[in-house]
Coordinates of C-alpha atoms in Angstrom, one line a residue:
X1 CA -3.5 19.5 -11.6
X2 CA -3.0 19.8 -15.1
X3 CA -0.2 22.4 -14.7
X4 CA 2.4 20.0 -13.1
X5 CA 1.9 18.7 -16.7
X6 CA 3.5 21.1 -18.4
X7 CA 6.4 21.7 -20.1
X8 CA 7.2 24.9 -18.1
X9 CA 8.2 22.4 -14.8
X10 CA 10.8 20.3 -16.9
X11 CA 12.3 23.5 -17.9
X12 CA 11.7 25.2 -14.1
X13 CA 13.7 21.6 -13.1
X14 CA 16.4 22.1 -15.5
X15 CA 17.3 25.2 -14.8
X16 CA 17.2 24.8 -11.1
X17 CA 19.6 22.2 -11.4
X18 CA 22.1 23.7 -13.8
X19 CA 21.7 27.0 -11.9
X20 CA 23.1 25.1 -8.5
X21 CA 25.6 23.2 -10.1
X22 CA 27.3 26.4 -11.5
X23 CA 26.6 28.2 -8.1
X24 CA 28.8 25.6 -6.4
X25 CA 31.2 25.8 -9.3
X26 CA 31.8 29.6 -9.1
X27 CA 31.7 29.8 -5.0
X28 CA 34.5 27.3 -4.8
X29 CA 36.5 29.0 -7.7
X30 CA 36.3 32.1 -5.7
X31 CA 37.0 30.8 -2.8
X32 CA 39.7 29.4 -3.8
X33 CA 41.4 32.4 -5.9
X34 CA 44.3 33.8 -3.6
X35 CA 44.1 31.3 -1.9
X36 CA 46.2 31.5 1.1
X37 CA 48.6 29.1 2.4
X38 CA 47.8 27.6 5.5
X39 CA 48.8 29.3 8.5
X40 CA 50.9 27.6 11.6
X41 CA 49.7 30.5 13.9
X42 CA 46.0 31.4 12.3
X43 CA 44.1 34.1 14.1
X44 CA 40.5 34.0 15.1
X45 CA 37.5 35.2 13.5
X46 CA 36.4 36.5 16.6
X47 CA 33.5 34.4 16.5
X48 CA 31.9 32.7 19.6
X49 CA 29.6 29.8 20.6
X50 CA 28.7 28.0 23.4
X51 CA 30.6 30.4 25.6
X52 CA 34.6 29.1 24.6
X53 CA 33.7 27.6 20.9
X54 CA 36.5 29.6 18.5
X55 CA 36.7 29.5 14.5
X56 CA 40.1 29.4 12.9
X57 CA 40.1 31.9 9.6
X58 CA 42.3 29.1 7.8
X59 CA 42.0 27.8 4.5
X60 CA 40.1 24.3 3.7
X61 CA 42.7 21.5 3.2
X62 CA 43.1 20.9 -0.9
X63 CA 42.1 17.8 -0.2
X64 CA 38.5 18.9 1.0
X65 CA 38.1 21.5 -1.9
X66 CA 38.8 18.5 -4.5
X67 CA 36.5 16.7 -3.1
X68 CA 33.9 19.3 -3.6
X69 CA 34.8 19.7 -7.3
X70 CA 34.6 15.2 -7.5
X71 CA 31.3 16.1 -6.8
X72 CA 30.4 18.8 -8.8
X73 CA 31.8 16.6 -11.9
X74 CA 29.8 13.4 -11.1
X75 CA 27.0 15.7 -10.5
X76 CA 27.2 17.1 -14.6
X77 CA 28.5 13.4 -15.5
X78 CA 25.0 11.5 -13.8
X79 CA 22.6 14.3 -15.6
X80 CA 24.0 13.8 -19.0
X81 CA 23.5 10.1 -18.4
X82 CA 20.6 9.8 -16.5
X83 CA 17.4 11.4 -16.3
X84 CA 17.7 14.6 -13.8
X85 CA 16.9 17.5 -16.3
X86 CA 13.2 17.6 -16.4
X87 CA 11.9 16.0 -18.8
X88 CA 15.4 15.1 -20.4
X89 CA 15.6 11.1 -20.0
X90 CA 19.2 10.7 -20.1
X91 CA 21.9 9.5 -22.7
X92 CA 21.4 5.9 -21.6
X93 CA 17.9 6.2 -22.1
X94 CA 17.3 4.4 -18.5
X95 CA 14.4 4.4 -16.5
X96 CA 13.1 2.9 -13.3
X97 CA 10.1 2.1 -15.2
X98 CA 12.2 0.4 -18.1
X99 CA 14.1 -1.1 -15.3
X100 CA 11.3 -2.6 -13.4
X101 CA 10.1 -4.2 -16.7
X102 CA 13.4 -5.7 -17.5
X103 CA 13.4 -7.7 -14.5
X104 CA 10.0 -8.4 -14.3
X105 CA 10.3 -10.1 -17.8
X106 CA 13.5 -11.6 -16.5
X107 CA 11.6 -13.3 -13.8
X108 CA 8.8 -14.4 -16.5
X109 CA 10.8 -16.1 -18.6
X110 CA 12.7 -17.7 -15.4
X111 CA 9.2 -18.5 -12.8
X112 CA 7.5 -18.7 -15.4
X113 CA 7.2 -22.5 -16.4
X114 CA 7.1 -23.0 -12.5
X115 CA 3.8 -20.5 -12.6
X116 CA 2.2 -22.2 -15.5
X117 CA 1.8 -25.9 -14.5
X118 CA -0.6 -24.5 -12.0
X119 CA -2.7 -22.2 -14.4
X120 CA -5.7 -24.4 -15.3
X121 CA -5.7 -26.9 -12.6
X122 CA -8.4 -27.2 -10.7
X123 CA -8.2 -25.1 -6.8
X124 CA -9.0 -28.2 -4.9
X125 CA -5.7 -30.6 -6.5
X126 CA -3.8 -27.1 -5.9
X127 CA -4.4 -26.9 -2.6
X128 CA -3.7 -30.9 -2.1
X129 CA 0.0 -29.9 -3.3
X130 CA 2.2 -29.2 -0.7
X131 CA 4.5 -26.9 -3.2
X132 CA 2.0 -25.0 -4.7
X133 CA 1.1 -24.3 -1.3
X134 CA 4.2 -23.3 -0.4
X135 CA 4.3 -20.6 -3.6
X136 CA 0.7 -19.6 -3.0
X137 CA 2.0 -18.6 0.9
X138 CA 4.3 -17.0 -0.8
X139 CA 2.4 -14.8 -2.9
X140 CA 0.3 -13.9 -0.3
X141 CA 3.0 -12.4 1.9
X142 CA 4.1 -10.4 -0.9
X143 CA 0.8 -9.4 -2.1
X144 CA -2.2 -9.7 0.6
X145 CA -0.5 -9.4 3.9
X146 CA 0.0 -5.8 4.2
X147 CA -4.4 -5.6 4.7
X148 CA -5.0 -9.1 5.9
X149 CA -2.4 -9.7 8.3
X150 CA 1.0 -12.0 7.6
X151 CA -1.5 -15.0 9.0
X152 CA -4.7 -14.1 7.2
X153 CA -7.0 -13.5 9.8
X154 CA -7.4 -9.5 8.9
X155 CA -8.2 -6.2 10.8
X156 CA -10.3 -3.5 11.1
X157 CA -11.5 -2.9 7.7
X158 CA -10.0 -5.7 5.9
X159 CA -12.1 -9.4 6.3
X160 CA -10.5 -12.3 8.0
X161 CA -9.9 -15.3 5.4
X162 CA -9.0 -17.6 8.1
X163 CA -12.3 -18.2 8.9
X164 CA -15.8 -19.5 7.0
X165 CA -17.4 -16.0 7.2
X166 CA -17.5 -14.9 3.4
X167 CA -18.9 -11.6 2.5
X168 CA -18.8 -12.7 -1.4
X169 CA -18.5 -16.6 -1.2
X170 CA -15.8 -18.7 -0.3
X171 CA -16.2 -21.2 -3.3
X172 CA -12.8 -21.7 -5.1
X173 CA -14.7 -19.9 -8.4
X174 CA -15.6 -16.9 -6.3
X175 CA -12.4 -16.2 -4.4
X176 CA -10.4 -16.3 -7.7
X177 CA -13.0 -13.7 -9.1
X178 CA -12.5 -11.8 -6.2
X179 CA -8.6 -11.9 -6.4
X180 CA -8.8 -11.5 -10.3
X181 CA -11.2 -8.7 -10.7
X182 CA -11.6 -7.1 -7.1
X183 CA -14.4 -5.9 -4.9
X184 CA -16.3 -2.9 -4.3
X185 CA -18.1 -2.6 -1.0
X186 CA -20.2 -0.4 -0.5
X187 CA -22.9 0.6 2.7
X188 CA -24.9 3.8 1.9
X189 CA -25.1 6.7 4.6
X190 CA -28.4 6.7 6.3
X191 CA -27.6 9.8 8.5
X192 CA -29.6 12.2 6.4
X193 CA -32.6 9.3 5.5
X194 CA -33.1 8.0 9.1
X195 CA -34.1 9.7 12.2
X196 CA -31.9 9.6 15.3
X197 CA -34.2 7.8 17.0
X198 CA -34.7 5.3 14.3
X199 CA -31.0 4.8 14.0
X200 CA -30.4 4.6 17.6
X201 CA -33.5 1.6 17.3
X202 CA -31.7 -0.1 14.3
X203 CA -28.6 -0.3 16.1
X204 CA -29.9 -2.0 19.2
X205 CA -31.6 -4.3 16.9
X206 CA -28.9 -5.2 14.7
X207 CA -26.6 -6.2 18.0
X208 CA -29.3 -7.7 19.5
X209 CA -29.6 -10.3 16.3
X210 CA -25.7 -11.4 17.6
X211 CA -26.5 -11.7 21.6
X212 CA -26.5 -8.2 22.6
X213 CA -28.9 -7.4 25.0
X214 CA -31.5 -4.6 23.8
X215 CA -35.0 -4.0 25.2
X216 CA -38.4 -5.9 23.6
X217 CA -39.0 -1.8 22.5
X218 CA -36.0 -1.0 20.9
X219 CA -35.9 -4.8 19.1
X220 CA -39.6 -4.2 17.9
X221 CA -38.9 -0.3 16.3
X222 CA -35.4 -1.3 15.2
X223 CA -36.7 -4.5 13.5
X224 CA -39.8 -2.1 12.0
X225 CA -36.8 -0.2 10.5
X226 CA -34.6 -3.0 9.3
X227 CA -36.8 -4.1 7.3
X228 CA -38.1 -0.8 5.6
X229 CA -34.6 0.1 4.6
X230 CA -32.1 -2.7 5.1
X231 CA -33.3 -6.0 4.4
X232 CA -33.2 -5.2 0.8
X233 CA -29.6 -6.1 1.0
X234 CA -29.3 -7.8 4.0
X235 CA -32.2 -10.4 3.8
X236 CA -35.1 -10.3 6.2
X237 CA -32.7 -12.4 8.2
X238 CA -30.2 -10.0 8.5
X239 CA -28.2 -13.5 7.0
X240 CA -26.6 -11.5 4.2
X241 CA -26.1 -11.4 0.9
X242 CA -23.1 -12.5 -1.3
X243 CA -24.3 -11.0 -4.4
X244 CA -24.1 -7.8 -3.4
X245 CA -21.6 -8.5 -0.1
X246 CA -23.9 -7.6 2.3
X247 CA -22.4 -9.1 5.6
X248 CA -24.5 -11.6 7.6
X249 CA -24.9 -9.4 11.0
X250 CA -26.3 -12.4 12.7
X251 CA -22.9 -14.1 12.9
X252 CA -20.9 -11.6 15.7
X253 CA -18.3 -11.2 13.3
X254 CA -17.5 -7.2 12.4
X255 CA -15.8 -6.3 9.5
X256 CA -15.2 -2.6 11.4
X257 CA -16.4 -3.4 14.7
X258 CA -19.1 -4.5 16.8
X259 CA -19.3 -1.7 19.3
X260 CA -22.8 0.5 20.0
X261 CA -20.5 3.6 18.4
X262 CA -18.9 1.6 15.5
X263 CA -22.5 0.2 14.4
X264 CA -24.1 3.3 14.7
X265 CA -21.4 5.5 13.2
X266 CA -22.2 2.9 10.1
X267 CA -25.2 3.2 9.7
X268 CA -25.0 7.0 10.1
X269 CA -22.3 7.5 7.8
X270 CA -22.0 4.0 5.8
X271 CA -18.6 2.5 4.8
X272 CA -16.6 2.1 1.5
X273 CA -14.0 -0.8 1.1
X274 CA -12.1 -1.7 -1.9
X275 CA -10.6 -4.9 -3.2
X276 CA -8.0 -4.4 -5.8
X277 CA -7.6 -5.7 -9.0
X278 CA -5.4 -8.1 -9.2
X279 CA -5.3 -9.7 -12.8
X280 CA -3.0 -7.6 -15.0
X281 CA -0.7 -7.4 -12.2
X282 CA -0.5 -11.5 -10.9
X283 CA -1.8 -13.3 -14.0
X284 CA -3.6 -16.4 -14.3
X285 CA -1.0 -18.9 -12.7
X286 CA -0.5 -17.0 -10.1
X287 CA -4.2 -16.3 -8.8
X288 CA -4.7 -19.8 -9.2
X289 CA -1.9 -20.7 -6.5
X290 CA -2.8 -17.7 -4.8
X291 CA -6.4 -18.2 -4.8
X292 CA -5.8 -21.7 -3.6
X293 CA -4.1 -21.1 -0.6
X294 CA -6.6 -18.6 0.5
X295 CA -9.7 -21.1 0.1
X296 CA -7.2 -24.0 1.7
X297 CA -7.0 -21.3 5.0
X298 CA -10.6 -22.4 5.6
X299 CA -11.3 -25.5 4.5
X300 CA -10.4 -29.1 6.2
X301 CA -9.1 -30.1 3.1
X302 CA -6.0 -28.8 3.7
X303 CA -5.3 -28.9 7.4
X304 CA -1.6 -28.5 7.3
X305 CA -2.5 -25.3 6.5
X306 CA -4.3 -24.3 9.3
X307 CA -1.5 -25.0 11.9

């Protein structure tokens, strides 16, 4: 990967581009030399398509040839401005980077005292105001929705924060952690540690600990198994964990599915999920509204909310 670093691809970029404009430059100068003047009786090329589909060997109109060269000169006149020479940034010195900053301090310095009345106030008096709950809705259509759904109750993969079922907590403390500094989640592979048999018992157990119906055998291996390997993380209740997020598998709530196949494909090949960071990119104020609104989605002390 370290090649696309190189110099040699602002240069390969900069010459390509030069090289094309002057192509287009010359072909229309040629084309255009001699050029004769438009015919009221032009013969045929001789060429045919679609069985009665005839080309004309007449000129373009001048019109149509200017407009080629318009382009060609706001072609050379954008490159000397902007960046589109490899590595050469441009005569203005723009960039969408340098752009995207500009307006993003722009909006700082004009949200900004809206944000901060909210930073150190407690979650619970957040959620009690109507407006920050209103900005905190906000923020989490911009930034949250795309994995948990426009109304917060998640899909396959991504928790449902509509609900009480925390992987982490739901304390105001740990849902701003988890918004501020993200999650890794992380079920090891147990393919290549456990038997097929014993895998096959550990499912039925584990869906047998949320109402599905498995055999005294099956419960009495797969329990045998749990607890050698799993309840380390789990609990010996299969209750969970929030330390580590170990889900509660008692509950009948899936993060990626319930099924016979989905559990077992689990435990055979384990699962990775990721929470990003979101600190550097919110900021304090904001997680706090943002955070807010979240722990309101499950808790009766904001019931407006929950409509």
């Amino acid at each position: 990967m370290s090649d696309f670093f190189s110099s040699f691809w602002s240069y390969y970029i900069a010459i390509g581009t030069l090289a094309g404009i002057a192509f287009c430059t010359y072909v229309l100068t040629v084309t255009n030399k001699g050029r004769p003047a438009p015919s009221t009786n032009p013969q045929l090329h001789g060429h045919v398509w679609d069985g009665d589909l005839q080309e004309y060997n007449n000129p373009l109109p001048l019109w149509w040839m200017w407009m080629f060269y318009v382009a060609i000169i706001f072609a050379v006149g954008y490159i000397i401005l902007y960046p589109g020479l490899g590595g050469f940034a441009g005569t203005l010195g723009w960039s969408s980077k340098g752009q995207f900053n500009d307006e993003q301090q722009q909006a700082a310095e004009k949200y900004g005292p809206i944000f901060d009345k909210f930073a150190k106030q407690d979650l619970r008096a957040i959620v009690a105001d109507p407006q920050a709950r209103e900005m905190g809705q906000r923020l989490f259509l911009n930034y949250c929705a795309q994995c948990h759904g426009s109304d917060a109750q998640g899909a396959k993969g991504f928790p449902n924060l509509a609900d009480k079922d925390w992987l982490y907590g739901g304390d105001p403390e740990t849902i701003r952690k988890t918004i501020t500094d993200g999650r890794n989640g992380i079920m090891p592979a147990w393919g290549k540690k456990l038997s097929a048999d014993d895998i096959k018992d550990v499912t039925y157990y584990v869906l047998s600990l949320s109402g599905f119906p498995s055999t005294p055998v099956q419960i009495s291996s797969g329990k045998k198994v749990f607890m050698n390997n799993c309840a380390a993380c789990h609990g010996a209740e299969a209750k969970g964990n929030h330390a580590v997020g170990a889900p509660n598998l008692t509950d009948k709530t899936w993060l990626h599915g319930g099924s016979i196949a989905t559990v077992t494909e689990t435990i055979t090949k384990g699962r990775s999920s990721q929470m990003p960071v979101h600190k550097d990119l919110l900021g304090e104020a904001k997680i706090n509204l943002l955070a807010a609104y979240v722990y309101g989605l499950s808790n009766e002390t904001n019931p407006e909310i929950q409509k």
